[in-house]
Amino acid sequence: MTALKIAFVLLVAACGGSKSNQPDTTMGGAGSADEAAVDPTIPSWSPKSCADYQKAVTQAIACDAMDQGERDQIQTTYDQDSTSWKAEQDATPERISAVETDCTDKTAAIRTALEGKCGPATEAQ
């Protein structure tokens, strides 16, 4: 019986323990398994709309029903935007507002492009 208990403990340890021991990599708490993971390098000052934008990009680039050229363009645009945000140290309220509007608009455009091709781009707001 002791050998069985030891084997069980070793098995649990080898598998990484329970999920509660794992770090939460989603923004705003636990999400569904289907929810795209949020880029942890998005600046802390960035609005929630930018996390939604990143989730939409992740889904779009995984959508085989969408043209590869369109997916590549979405990824390239996001990469350029993300690089720009990450280069800023202290964004002003005006800049944050402009980024929020840009992320919201780009998220909406991606959702429209995904319509009828793949599931919802992000969770309901």
mmCIF file of C-alpha atoms in Angstrom:
data_model
loop_
_atom_site.group_PDB
_atom_site.id
_atom_site.type_symbol
_atom_site.label_atom_id
_atom_site.label_comp_id
_atom_site.label_asym_id
_atom_site.label_seq_id
_atom_site.Cartn_x
_atom_site.Cartn_y
_atom_site.Cartn_z
ATOM 1 C CA MET A 1 0.000 0.000 0.000
ATOM 2 C CA THR A 2 2.863 2.386 0.835
ATOM 3 C CA ALA A 3 4.443 1.695 -2.546
ATOM 4 C CA LEU A 4 1.132 2.596 -4.213
ATOM 5 C CA LYS A 5 0.968 5.904 -2.323
ATOM 6 C CA ILE A 6 4.545 6.743 -3.288
ATOM 7 C CA ALA A 7 3.865 5.878 -6.922
ATOM 8 C CA PHE A 8 0.779 8.118 -6.884
ATOM 9 C CA VAL A 9 2.702 11.054 -5.377
ATOM 10 C CA LEU A 10 5.475 10.643 -7.953
ATOM 11 C CA LEU A 11 2.924 10.498 -10.771
ATOM 12 C CA VAL A 12 1.222 13.682 -9.608
ATOM 13 C CA ALA A 13 4.579 15.435 -9.211
ATOM 14 C CA ALA A 14 5.718 14.318 -12.663
ATOM 15 C CA CYS A 15 2.544 15.642 -14.246
ATOM 16 C CA GLY A 16 2.959 19.058 -12.665
ATOM 17 C CA GLY A 17 0.366 18.762 -9.945
ATOM 18 C CA SER A 18 -3.085 20.243 -10.140
ATOM 19 C CA LYS A 19 -4.125 23.029 -12.487
ATOM 20 C CA SER A 20 -4.395 25.405 -9.520
ATOM 21 C CA ASN A 21 -0.594 25.258 -9.228
ATOM 22 C CA GLN A 22 -0.182 26.573 -12.757
ATOM 23 C CA PRO A 23 0.065 30.330 -13.446
ATOM 24 C CA ASP A 24 -2.958 32.056 -14.939
ATOM 25 C CA THR A 25 -1.860 33.296 -18.375
ATOM 26 C CA THR A 26 -5.156 34.854 -19.378
ATOM 27 C CA MET A 27 -5.907 38.497 -18.807
ATOM 28 C CA GLY A 28 -8.615 39.077 -16.246
ATOM 29 C CA GLY A 29 -8.670 35.597 -14.720
ATOM 30 C CA ALA A 30 -9.521 32.135 -15.923
ATOM 31 C CA GLY A 31 -10.946 31.673 -19.376
ATOM 32 C CA SER A 32 -12.297 28.798 -21.392
ATOM 33 C CA ALA A 33 -9.963 26.341 -23.049
ATOM 34 C CA ASP A 34 -10.996 27.701 -26.463
ATOM 35 C CA GLU A 35 -10.121 31.270 -25.511
ATOM 36 C CA ALA A 36 -6.914 32.531 -27.078
ATOM 37 C CA ALA A 37 -4.136 33.252 -24.613
ATOM 38 C CA VAL A 38 -3.309 36.906 -24.280
ATOM 39 C CA ASP A 39 0.188 38.101 -25.152
ATOM 40 C CA PRO A 40 1.828 38.640 -21.753
ATOM 41 C CA THR A 41 4.117 41.302 -23.237
ATOM 42 C CA ILE A 42 1.282 43.734 -23.990
ATOM 43 C CA PRO A 43 2.059 46.841 -21.890
ATOM 44 C CA SER A 44 0.148 47.199 -18.656
ATOM 45 C CA TRP A 45 -1.150 50.606 -19.776
ATOM 46 C CA SER A 46 -2.795 49.183 -22.888
ATOM 47 C CA PRO A 47 -6.609 49.163 -22.920
ATOM 48 C CA LYS A 48 -8.632 45.923 -22.757
ATOM 49 C CA SER A 49 -9.539 46.463 -26.408
ATOM 50 C CA CYS A 50 -5.917 45.633 -27.303
ATOM 51 C CA ALA A 51 -6.147 42.260 -25.558
ATOM 52 C CA ASP A 52 -9.371 41.669 -27.515
ATOM 53 C CA TYR A 53 -7.498 42.665 -30.692
ATOM 54 C CA GLN A 54 -4.728 40.176 -29.934
ATOM 55 C CA LYS A 55 -7.283 37.405 -29.311
ATOM 56 C CA ALA A 56 -8.992 38.178 -32.621
ATOM 57 C CA VAL A 57 -5.630 38.090 -34.425
ATOM 58 C CA THR A 58 -4.810 34.731 -32.845
ATOM 59 C CA GLN A 59 -8.091 33.281 -34.034
ATOM 60 C CA ALA A 60 -7.778 34.797 -37.503
ATOM 61 C CA ILE A 61 -4.325 33.381 -38.150
ATOM 62 C CA ALA A 62 -5.596 29.942 -37.093
ATOM 63 C CA CYS A 63 -8.643 30.154 -39.387
ATOM 64 C CA ASP A 64 -7.916 27.938 -42.395
ATOM 65 C CA ALA A 65 -11.097 29.144 -44.093
ATOM 66 C CA MET A 66 -9.554 32.618 -44.385
ATOM 67 C CA ASP A 67 -7.166 33.405 -47.240
ATOM 68 C CA GLN A 68 -3.506 32.978 -46.190
ATOM 69 C CA GLY A 69 -2.569 36.411 -47.559
ATOM 70 C CA GLU A 70 -5.277 38.031 -45.445
ATOM 71 C CA ARG A 71 -4.112 36.141 -42.355
ATOM 72 C CA ASP A 72 -0.514 37.200 -43.010
ATOM 73 C CA GLN A 73 -1.586 40.844 -43.337
ATOM 74 C CA ILE A 74 -3.542 40.684 -40.071
ATOM 75 C CA GLN A 75 -0.496 39.218 -38.292
ATOM 76 C CA THR A 76 1.884 41.792 -39.814
ATOM 77 C CA THR A 77 -0.368 44.693 -38.835
ATOM 78 C CA TYR A 78 -0.730 43.371 -35.283
ATOM 79 C CA ASP A 79 3.035 42.844 -34.978
ATOM 80 C CA GLN A 80 3.662 46.456 -36.053
ATOM 81 C CA ASP A 81 1.038 47.784 -33.640
ATOM 82 C CA SER A 82 2.329 45.652 -30.785
ATOM 83 C CA THR A 83 5.925 46.741 -31.376
ATOM 84 C CA SER A 84 4.788 50.364 -31.279
ATOM 85 C CA TRP A 85 2.946 49.895 -27.952
ATOM 86 C CA LYS A 86 5.843 48.051 -26.364
ATOM 87 C CA ALA A 87 8.262 50.851 -27.300
ATOM 88 C CA GLU A 88 6.278 53.381 -25.263
ATOM 89 C CA GLN A 89 7.225 53.772 -21.624
ATOM 90 C CA ASP A 90 4.587 56.165 -20.292
ATOM 91 C CA ALA A 91 1.619 56.607 -22.602
ATOM 92 C CA THR A 92 -0.390 59.780 -22.121
ATOM 93 C CA PRO A 93 -4.162 59.588 -21.627
ATOM 94 C CA GLU A 94 -4.568 60.927 -25.176
ATOM 95 C CA ARG A 95 -2.314 58.201 -26.584
ATOM 96 C CA ILE A 96 -4.124 55.517 -24.609
ATOM 97 C CA SER A 97 -7.438 56.765 -25.984
ATOM 98 C CA ALA A 98 -6.081 56.695 -29.549
ATOM 99 C CA VAL A 99 -4.707 53.168 -29.063
ATOM 100 C CA GLU A 100 -8.023 52.028 -27.575
ATOM 101 C CA THR A 101 -9.931 53.340 -30.601
ATOM 102 C CA ASP A 102 -7.437 51.746 -33.001
ATOM 103 C CA CYS A 103 -7.618 48.363 -31.237
ATOM 104 C CA THR A 104 -11.430 48.495 -31.149
ATOM 105 C CA ASP A 105 -11.642 49.308 -34.865
ATOM 106 C CA LYS A 106 -9.160 46.611 -35.861
ATOM 107 C CA THR A 107 -10.900 44.012 -33.674
ATOM 108 C CA ALA A 108 -14.218 44.826 -35.364
ATOM 109 C CA ALA A 109 -12.633 44.507 -38.822
ATOM 110 C CA ILE A 110 -11.167 41.098 -37.955
ATOM 111 C CA ARG A 111 -14.476 39.894 -36.532
ATOM 112 C CA THR A 112 -16.157 40.944 -39.765
ATOM 113 C CA ALA A 113 -13.518 39.097 -41.807
ATOM 114 C CA LEU A 114 -14.043 35.967 -39.692
ATOM 115 C CA GLU A 115 -17.833 36.047 -39.974
ATOM 116 C CA GLY A 116 -19.116 32.824 -41.483
ATOM 117 C CA LYS A 117 -15.601 31.381 -41.728
ATOM 118 C CA CYS A 118 -14.581 30.596 -38.160
ATOM 119 C CA GLY A 119 -16.141 30.880 -34.696
ATOM 120 C CA PRO A 120 -16.431 34.118 -32.734
ATOM 121 C CA ALA A 121 -13.202 36.111 -32.703
ATOM 122 C CA THR A 122 -13.352 36.885 -29.010
ATOM 123 C CA GLU A 123 -15.571 36.347 -26.062
ATOM 124 C CA ALA A 124 -18.790 38.358 -25.882
ATOM 125 C CA GLN A 125 -18.263 41.745 -24.349
#
